[in-house]
Each structure stands twice: as C-alpha cells, then as structure tokens.
PDB file of N, CA, C and O in Angstrom:
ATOM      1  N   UNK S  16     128.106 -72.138  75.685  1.00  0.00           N
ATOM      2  CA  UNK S  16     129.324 -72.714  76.268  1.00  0.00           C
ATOM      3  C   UNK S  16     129.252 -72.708  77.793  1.00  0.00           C
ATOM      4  O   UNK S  16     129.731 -73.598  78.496  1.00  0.00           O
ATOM      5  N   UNK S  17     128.595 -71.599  78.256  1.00  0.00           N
ATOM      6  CA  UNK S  17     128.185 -71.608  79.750  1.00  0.00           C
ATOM      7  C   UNK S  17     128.065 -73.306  80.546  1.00  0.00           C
ATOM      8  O   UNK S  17     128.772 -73.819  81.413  1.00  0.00           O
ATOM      9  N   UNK S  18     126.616 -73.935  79.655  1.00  0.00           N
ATOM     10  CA  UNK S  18     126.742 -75.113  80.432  1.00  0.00           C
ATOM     11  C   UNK S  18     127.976 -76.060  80.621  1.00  0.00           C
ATOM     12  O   UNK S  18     128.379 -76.603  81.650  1.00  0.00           O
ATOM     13  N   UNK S  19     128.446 -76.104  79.385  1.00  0.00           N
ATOM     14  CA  UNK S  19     130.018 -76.716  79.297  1.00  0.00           C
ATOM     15  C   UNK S  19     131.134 -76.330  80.373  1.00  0.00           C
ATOM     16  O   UNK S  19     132.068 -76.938  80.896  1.00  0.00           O
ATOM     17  N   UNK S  20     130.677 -75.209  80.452  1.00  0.00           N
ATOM     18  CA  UNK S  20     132.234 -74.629  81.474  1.00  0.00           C
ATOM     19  C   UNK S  20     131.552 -74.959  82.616  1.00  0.00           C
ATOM     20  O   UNK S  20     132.225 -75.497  83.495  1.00  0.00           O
ATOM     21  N   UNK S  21     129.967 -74.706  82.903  1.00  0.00           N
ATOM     22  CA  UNK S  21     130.079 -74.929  84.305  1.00  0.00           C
ATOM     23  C   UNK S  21     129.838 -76.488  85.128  1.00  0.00           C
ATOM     24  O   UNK S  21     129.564 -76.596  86.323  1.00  0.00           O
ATOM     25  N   UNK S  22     129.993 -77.480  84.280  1.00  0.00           N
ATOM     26  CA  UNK S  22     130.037 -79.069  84.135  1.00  0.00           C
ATOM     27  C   UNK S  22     131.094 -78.994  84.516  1.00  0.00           C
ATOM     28  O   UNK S  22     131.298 -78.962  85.730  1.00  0.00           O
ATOM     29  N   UNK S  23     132.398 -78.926  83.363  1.00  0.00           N
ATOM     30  CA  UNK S  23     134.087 -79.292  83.412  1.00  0.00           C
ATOM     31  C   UNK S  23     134.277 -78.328  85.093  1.00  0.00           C
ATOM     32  O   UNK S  23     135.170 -78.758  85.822  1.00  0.00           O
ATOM     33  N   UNK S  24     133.448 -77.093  85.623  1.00  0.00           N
ATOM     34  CA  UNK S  24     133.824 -76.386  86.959  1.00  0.00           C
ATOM     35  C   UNK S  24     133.941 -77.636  88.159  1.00  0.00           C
ATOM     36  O   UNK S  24     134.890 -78.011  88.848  1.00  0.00           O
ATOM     37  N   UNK S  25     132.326 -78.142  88.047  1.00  0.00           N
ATOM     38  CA  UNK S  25     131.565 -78.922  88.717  1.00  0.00           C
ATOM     39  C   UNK S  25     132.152 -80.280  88.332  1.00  0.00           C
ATOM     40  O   UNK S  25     131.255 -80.974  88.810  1.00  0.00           O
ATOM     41  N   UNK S  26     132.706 -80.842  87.998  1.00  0.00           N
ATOM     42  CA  UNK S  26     133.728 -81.886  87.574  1.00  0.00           C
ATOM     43  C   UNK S  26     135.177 -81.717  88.033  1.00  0.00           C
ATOM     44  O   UNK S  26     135.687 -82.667  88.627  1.00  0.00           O
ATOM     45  N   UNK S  27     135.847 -80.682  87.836  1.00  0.00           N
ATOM     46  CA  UNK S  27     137.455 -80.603  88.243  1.00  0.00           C
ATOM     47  C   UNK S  27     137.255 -80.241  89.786  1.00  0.00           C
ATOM     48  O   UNK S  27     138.275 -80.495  90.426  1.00  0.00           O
ATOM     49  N   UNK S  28     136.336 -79.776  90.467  1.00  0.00           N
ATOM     50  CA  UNK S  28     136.115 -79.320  91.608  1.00  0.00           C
ATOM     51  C   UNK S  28     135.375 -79.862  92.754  1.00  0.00           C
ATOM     52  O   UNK S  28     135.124 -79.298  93.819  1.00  0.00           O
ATOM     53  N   UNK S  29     135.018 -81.226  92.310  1.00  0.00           N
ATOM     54  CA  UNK S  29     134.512 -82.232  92.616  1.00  0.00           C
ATOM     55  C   UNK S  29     133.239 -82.281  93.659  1.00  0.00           C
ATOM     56  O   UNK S  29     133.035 -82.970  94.659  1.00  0.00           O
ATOM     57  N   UNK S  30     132.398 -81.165  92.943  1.00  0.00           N
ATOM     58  CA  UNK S  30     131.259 -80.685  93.221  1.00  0.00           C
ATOM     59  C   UNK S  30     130.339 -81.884  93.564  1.00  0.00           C
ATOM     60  O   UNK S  30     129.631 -81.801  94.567  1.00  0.00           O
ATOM     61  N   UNK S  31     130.311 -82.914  92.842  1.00  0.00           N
ATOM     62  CA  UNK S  31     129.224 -84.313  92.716  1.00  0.00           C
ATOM     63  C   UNK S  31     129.345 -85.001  93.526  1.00  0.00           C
ATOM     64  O   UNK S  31     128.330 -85.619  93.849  1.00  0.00           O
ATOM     65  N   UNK S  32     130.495 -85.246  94.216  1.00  0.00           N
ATOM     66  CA  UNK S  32     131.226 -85.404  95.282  1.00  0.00           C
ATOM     67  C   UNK S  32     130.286 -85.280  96.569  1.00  0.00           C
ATOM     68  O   UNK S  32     130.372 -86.095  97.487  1.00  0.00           O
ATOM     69  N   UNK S  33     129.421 -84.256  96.582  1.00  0.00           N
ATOM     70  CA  UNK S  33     128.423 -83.773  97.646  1.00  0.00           C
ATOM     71  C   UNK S  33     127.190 -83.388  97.090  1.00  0.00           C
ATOM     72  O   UNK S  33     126.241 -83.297  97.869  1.00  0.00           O
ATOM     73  N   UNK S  34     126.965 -83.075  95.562  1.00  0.00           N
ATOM     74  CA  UNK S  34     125.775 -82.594  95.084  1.00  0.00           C
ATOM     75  C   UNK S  34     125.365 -83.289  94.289  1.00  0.00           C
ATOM     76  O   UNK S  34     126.186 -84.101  93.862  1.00  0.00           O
ATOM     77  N   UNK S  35     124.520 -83.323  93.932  1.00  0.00           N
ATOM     78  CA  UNK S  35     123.526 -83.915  92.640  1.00  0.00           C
ATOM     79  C   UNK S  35     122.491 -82.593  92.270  1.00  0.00           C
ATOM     80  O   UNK S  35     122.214 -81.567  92.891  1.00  0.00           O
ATOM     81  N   UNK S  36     122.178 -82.993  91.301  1.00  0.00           N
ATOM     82  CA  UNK S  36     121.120 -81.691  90.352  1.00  0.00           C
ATOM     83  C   UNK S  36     120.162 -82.201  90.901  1.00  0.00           C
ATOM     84  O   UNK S  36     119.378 -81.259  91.014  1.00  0.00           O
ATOM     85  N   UNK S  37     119.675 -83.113  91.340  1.00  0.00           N
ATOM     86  CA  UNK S  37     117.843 -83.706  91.888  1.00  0.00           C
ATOM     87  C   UNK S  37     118.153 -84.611  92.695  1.00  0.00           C
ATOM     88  O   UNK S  37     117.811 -85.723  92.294  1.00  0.00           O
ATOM     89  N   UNK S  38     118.800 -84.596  93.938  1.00  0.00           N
ATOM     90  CA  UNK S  38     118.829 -85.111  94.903  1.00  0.00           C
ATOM     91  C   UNK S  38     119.548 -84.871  95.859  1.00  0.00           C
ATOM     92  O   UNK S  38     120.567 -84.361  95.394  1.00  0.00           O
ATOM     93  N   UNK S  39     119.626 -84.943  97.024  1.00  0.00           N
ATOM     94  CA  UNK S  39     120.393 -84.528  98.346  1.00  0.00           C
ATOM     95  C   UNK S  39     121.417 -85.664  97.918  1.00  0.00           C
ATOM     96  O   UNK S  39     120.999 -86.537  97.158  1.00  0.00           O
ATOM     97  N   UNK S  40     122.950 -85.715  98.431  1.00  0.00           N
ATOM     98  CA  UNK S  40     124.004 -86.366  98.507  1.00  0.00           C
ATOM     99  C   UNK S  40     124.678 -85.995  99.877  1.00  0.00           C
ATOM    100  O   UNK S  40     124.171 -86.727 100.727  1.00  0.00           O
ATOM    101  N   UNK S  41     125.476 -85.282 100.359  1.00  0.00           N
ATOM    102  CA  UNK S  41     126.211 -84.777 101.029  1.00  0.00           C
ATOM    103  C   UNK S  41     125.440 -83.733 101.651  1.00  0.00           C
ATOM    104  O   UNK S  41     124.840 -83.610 102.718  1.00  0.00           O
ATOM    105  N   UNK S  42     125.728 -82.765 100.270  1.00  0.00           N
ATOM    106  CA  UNK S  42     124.852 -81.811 100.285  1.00  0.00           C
ATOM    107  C   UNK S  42     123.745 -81.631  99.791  1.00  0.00           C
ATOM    108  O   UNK S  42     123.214 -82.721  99.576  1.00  0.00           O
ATOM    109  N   UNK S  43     122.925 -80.523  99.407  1.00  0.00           N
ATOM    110  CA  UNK S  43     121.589 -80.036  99.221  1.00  0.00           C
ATOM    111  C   UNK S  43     121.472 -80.631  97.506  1.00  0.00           C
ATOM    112  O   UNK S  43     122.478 -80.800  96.817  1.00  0.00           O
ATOM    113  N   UNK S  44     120.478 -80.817  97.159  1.00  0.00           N
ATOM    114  CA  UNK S  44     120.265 -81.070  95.020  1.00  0.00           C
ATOM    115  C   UNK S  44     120.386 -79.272  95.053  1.00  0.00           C
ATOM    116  O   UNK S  44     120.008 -78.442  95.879  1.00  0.00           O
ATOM    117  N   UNK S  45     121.220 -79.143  93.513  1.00  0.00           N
ATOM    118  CA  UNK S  45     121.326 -77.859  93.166  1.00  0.00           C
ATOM    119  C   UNK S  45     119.771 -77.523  93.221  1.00  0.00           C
ATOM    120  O   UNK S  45     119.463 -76.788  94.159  1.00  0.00           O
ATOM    121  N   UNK S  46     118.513 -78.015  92.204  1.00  0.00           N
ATOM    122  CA  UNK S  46     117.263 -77.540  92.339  1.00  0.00           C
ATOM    123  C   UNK S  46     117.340 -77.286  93.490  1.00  0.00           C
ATOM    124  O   UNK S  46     117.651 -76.101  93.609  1.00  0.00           O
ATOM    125  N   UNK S  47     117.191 -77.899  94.677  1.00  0.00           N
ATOM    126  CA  UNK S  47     116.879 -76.926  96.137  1.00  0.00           C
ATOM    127  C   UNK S  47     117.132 -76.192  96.546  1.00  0.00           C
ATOM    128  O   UNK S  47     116.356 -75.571  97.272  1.00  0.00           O
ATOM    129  N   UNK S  48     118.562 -75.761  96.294  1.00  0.00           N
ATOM    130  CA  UNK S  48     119.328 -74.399  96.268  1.00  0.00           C
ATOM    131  C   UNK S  48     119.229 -73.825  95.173  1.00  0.00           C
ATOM    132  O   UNK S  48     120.158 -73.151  94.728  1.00  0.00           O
ATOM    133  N   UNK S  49     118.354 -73.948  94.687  1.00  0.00           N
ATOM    134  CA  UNK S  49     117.848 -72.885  93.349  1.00  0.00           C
ATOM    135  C   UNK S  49     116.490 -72.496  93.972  1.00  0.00           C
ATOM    136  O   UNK S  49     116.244 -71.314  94.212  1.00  0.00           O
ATOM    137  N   UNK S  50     115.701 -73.378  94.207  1.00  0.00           N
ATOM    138  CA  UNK S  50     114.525 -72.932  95.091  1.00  0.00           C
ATOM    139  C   UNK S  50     114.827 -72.179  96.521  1.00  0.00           C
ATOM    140  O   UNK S  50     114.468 -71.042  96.828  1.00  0.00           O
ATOM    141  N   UNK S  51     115.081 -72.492  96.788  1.00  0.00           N
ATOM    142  CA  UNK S  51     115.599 -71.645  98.370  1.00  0.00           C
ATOM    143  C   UNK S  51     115.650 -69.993  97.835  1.00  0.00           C
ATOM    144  O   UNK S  51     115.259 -68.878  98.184  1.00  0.00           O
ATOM    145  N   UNK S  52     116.281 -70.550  96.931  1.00  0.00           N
ATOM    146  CA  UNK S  52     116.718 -67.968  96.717  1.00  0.00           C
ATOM    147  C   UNK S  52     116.058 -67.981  95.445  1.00  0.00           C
ATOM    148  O   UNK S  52     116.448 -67.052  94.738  1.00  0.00           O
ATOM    149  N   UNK S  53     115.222 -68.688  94.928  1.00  0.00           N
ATOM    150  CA  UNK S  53     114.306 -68.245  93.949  1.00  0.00           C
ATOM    151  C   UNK S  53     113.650 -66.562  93.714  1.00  0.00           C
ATOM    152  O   UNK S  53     113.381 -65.755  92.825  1.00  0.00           O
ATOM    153  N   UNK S  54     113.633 -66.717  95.048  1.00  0.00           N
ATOM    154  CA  UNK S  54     112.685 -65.041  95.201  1.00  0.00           C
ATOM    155  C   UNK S  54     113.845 -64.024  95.558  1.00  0.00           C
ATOM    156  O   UNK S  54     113.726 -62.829  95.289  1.00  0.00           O
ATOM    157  N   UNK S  55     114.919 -64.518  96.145  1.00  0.00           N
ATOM    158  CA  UNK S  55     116.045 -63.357  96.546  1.00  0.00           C
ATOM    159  C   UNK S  55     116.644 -62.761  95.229  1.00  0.00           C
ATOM    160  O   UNK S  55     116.966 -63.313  94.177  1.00  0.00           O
ATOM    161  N   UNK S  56     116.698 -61.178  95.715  1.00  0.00           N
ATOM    162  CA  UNK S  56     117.178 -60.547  94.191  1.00  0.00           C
ATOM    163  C   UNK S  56     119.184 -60.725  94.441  1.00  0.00           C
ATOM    164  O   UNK S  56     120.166 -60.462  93.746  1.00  0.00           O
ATOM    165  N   UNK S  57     119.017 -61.144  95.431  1.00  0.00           N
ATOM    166  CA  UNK S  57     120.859 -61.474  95.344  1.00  0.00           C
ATOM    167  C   UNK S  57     121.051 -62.916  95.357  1.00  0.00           C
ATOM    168  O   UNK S  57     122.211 -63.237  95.615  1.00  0.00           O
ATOM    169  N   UNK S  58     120.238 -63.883  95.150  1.00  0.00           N
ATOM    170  CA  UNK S  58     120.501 -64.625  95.008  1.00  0.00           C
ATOM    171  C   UNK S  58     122.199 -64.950  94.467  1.00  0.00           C
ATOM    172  O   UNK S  58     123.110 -65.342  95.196  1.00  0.00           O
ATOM    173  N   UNK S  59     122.278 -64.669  93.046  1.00  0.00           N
ATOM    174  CA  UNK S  59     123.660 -65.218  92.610  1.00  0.00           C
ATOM    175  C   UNK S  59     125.163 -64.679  93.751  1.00  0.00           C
ATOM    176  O   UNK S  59     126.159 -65.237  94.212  1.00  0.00           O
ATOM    177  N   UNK S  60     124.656 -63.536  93.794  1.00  0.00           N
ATOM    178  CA  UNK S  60     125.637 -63.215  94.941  1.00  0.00           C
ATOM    179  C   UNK S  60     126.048 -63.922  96.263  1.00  0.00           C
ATOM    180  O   UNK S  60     127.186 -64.089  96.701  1.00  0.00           O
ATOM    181  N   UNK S  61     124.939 -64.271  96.761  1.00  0.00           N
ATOM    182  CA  UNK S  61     124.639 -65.018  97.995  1.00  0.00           C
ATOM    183  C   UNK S  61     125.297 -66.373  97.635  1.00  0.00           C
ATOM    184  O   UNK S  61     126.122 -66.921  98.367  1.00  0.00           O
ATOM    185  N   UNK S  62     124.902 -66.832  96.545  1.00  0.00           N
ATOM    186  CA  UNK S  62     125.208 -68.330  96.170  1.00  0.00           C
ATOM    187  C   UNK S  62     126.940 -68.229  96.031  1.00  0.00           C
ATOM    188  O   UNK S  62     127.712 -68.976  96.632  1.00  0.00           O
ATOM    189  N   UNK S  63     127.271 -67.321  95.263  1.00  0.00           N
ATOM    190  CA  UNK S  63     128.963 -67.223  95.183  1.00  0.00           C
ATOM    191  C   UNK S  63     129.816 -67.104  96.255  1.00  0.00           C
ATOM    192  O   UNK S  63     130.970 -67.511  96.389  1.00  0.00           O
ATOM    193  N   UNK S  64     128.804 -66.245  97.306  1.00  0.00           N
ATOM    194  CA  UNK S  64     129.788 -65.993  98.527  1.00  0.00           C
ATOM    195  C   UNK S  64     129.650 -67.643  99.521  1.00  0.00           C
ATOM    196  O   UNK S  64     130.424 -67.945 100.430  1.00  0.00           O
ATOM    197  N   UNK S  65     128.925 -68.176  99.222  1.00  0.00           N
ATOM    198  CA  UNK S  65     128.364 -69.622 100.247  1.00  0.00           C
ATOM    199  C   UNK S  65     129.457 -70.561  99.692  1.00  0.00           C
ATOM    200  O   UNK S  65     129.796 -71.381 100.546  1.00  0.00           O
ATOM    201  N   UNK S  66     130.372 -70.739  98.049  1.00  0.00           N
ATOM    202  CA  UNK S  66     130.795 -71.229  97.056  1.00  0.00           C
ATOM    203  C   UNK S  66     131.847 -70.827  97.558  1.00  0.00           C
ATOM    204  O   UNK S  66     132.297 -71.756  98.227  1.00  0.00           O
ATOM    205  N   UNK S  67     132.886 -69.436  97.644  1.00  0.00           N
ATOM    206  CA  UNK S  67     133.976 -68.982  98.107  1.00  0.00           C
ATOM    207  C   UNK S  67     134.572 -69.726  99.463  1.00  0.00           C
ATOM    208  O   UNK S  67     135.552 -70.402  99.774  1.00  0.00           O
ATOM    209  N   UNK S  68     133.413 -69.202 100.060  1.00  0.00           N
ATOM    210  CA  UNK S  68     133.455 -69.761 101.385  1.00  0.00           C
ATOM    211  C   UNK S  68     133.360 -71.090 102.290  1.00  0.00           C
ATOM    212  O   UNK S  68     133.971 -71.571 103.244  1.00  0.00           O
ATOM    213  N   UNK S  69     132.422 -71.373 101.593  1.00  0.00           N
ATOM    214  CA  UNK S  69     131.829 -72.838 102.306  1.00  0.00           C
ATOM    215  C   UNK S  69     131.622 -72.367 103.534  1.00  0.00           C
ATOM    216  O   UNK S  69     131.532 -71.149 103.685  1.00  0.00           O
ATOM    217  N   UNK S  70     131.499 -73.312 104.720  1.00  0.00           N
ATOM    218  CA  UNK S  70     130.851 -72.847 105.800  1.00  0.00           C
ATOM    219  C   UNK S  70     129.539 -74.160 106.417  1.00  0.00           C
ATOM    220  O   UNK S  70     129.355 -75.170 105.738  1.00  0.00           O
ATOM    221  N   UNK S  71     128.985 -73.996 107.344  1.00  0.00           N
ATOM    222  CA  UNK S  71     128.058 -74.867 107.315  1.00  0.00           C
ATOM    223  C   UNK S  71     126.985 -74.268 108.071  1.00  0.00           C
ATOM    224  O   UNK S  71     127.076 -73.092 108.423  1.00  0.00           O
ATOM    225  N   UNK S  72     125.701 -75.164 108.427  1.00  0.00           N
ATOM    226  CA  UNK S  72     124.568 -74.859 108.995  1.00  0.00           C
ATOM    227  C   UNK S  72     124.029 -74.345 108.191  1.00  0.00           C
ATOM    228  O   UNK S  72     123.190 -73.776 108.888  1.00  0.00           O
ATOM    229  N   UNK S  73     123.732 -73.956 106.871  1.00  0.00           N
ATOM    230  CA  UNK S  73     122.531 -73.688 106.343  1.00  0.00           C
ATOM    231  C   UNK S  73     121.488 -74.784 105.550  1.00  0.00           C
ATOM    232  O   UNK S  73     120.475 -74.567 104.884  1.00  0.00           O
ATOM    233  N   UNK S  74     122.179 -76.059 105.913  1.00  0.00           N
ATOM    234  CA  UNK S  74     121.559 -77.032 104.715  1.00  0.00           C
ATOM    235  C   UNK S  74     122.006 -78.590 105.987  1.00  0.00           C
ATOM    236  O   UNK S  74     122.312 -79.688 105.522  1.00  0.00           O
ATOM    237  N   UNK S  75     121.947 -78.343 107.447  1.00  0.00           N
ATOM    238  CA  UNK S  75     122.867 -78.693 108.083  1.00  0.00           C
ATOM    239  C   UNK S  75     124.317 -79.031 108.430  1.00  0.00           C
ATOM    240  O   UNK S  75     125.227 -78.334 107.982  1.00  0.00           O
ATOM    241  N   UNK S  76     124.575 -80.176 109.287  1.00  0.00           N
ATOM    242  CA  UNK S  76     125.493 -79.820 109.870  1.00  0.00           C
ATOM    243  C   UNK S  76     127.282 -79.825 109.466  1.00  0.00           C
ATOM    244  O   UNK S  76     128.332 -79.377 109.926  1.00  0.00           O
ATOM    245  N   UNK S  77     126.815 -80.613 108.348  1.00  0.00           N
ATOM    246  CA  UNK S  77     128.173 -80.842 107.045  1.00  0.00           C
ATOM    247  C   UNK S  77     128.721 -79.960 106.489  1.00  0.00           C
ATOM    248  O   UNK S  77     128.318 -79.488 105.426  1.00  0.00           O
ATOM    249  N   UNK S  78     129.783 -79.561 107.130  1.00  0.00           N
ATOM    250  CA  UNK S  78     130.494 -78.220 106.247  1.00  0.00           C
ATOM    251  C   UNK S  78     130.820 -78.593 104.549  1.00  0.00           C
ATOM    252  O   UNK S  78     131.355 -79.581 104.046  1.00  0.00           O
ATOM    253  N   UNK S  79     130.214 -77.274 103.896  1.00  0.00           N
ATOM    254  CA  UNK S  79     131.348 -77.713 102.658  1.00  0.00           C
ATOM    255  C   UNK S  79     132.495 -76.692 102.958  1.00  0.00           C
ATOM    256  O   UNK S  79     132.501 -75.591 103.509  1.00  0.00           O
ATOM    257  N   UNK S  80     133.503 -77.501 102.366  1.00  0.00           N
ATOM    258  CA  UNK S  80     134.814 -76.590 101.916  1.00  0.00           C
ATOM    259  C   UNK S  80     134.702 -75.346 101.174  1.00  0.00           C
ATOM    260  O   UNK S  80     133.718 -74.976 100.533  1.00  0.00           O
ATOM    261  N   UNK S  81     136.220 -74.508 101.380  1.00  0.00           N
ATOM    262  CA  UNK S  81     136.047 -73.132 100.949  1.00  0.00           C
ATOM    263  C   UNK S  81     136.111 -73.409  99.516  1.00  0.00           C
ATOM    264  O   UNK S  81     136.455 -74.577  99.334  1.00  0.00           O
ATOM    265  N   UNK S  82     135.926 -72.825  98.528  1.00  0.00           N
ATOM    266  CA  UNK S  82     136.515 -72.815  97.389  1.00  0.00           C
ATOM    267  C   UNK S  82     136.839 -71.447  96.500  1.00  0.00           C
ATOM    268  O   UNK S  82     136.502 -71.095  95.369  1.00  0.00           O
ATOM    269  N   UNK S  83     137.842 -70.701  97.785  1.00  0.00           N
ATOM    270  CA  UNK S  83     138.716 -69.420  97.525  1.00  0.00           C
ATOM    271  C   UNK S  83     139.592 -69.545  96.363  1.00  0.00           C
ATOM    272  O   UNK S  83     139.823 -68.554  95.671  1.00  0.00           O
ATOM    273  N   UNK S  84     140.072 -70.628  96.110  1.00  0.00           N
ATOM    274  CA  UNK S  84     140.972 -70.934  95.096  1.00  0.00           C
ATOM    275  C   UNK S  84     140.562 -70.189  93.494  1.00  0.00           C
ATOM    276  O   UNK S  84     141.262 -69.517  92.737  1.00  0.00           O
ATOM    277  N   UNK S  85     139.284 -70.593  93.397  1.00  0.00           N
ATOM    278  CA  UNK S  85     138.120 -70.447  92.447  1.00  0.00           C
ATOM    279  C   UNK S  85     138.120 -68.665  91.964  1.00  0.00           C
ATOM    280  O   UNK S  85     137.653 -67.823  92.731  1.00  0.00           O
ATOM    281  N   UNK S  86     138.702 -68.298  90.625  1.00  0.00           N
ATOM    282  CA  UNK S  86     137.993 -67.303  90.036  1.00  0.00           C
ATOM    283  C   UNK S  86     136.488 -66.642  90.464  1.00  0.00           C
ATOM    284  O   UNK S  86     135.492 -67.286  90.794  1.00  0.00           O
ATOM    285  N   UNK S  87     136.587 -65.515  90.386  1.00  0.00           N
ATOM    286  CA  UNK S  87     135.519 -64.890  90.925  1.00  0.00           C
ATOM    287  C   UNK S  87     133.921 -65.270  89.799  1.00  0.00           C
ATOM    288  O   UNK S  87     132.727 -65.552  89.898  1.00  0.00           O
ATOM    289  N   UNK S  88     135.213 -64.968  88.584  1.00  0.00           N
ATOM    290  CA  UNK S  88     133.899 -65.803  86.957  1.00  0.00           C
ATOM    291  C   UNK S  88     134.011 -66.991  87.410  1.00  0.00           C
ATOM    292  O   UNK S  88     132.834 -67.205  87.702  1.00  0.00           O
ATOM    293  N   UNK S  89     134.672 -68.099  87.735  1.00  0.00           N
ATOM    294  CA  UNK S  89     134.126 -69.188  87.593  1.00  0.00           C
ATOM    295  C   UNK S  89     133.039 -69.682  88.401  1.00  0.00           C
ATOM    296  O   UNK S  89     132.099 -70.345  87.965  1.00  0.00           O
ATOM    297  N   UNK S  90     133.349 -69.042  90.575  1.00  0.00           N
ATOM    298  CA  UNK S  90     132.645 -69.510  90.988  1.00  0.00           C
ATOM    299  C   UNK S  90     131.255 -68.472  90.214  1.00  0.00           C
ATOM    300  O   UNK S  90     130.196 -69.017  90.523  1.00  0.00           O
ATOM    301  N   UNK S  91     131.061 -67.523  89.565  1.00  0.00           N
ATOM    302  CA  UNK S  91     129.690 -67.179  89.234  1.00  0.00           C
ATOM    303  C   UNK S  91     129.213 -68.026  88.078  1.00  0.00           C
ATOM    304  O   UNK S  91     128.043 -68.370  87.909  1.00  0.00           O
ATOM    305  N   UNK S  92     130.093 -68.286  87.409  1.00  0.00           N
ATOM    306  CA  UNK S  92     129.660 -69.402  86.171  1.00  0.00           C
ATOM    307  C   UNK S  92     128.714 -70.551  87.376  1.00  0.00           C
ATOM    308  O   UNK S  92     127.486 -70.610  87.313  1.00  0.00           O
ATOM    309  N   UNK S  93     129.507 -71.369  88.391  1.00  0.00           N
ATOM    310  CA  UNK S  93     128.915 -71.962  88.644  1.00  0.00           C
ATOM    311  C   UNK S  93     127.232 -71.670  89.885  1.00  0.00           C
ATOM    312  O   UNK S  93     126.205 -72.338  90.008  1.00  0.00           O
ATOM    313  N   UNK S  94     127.540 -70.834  90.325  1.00  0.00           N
ATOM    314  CA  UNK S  94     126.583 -69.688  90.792  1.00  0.00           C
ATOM    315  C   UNK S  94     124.932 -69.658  90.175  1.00  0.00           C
ATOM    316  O   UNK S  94     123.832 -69.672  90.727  1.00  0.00           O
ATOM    317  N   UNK S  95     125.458 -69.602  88.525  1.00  0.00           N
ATOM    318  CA  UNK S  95     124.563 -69.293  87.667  1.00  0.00           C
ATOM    319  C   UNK S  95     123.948 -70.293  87.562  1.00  0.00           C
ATOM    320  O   UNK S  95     122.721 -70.326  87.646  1.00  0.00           O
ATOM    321  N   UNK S  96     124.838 -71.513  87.314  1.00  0.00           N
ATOM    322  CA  UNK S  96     124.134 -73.044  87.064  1.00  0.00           C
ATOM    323  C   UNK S  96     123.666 -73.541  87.750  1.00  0.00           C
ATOM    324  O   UNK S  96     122.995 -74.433  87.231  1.00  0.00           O
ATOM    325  N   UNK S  97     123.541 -73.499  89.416  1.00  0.00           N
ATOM    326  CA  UNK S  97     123.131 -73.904  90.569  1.00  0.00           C
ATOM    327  C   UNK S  97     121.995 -73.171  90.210  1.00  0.00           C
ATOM    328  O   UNK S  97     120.960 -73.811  90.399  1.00  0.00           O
ATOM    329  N   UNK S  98     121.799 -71.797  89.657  1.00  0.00           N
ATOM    330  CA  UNK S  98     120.284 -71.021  90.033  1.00  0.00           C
ATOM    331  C   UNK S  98     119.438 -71.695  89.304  1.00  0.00           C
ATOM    332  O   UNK S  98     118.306 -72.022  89.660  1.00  0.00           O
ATOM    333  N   UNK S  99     120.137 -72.013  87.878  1.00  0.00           N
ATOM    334  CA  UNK S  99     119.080 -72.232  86.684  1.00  0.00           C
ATOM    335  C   UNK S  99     118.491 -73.128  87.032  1.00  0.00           C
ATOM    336  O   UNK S  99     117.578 -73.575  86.337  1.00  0.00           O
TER     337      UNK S  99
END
C-alpha cells in the first residue's frame, strides 16, 4: 500500500508540479535525489527535513516550498519513495 499512499501524497501535494521520477522539471528527477544520498546513512532523514522545509540551493536556484503542513509519516512515506 506504501506505493499507493505515496502517489495519492505526491498527487494531492502537487509534487509533479516540479518533479518527475526520470527527469528534471522544476526540480531535480526523484532518481537523482535518490542517487545523491545513496551512500548517506541518513539519507531518509535528510530527505524529510529538505520535504518539511523546502528551501533552496541544493539542486539550484528554485526554491521549493515548505511542506510543514505534512504529517511527519507522510512526509517519510514520501521520503521513502523518493529513495527507492
């Protein structure tokens, strides 16, 4: 059910909006930000707090938005799916 929830996340939250799974849009393709912290053992952490927060300059100069609103499970649901 994981992938399901974290689609309908990435759908109501209008994630696609800036991402794609295999390609730059806005922002970074999730694969690239799955590669990027491939080797980091905090990866998921790192990824949730970047997700909470938004912020910019790591992928340049395009801020994304915060997304504080977001459950702590959901943004890790989606956390998880960005890694895989």
């Amino acid at each position: 059910a994981r992938v399901v929830d974290a689609s309908a996340l990435l759908t109501q939250n209008g994630c696609f909006g800036c991402h794609a799974v295999d390609r730059k849009v806005v922002g970074p393709a999730f694969r690239d930000v799955a590669e990027r912290y491939r080797k980091n053992p905090q990866a998921i952490e790192t990824v949730m707090k970047n997700i909470k927060a938004g912020g910019s300059g790591k992928w340049g100069s395009i801020p994304m938005p915060s997304f504080a609103a977001l459950t702590d499970s959901d943004i890790k649901t989606l956390a998880v799916f960005v890694l895989e």
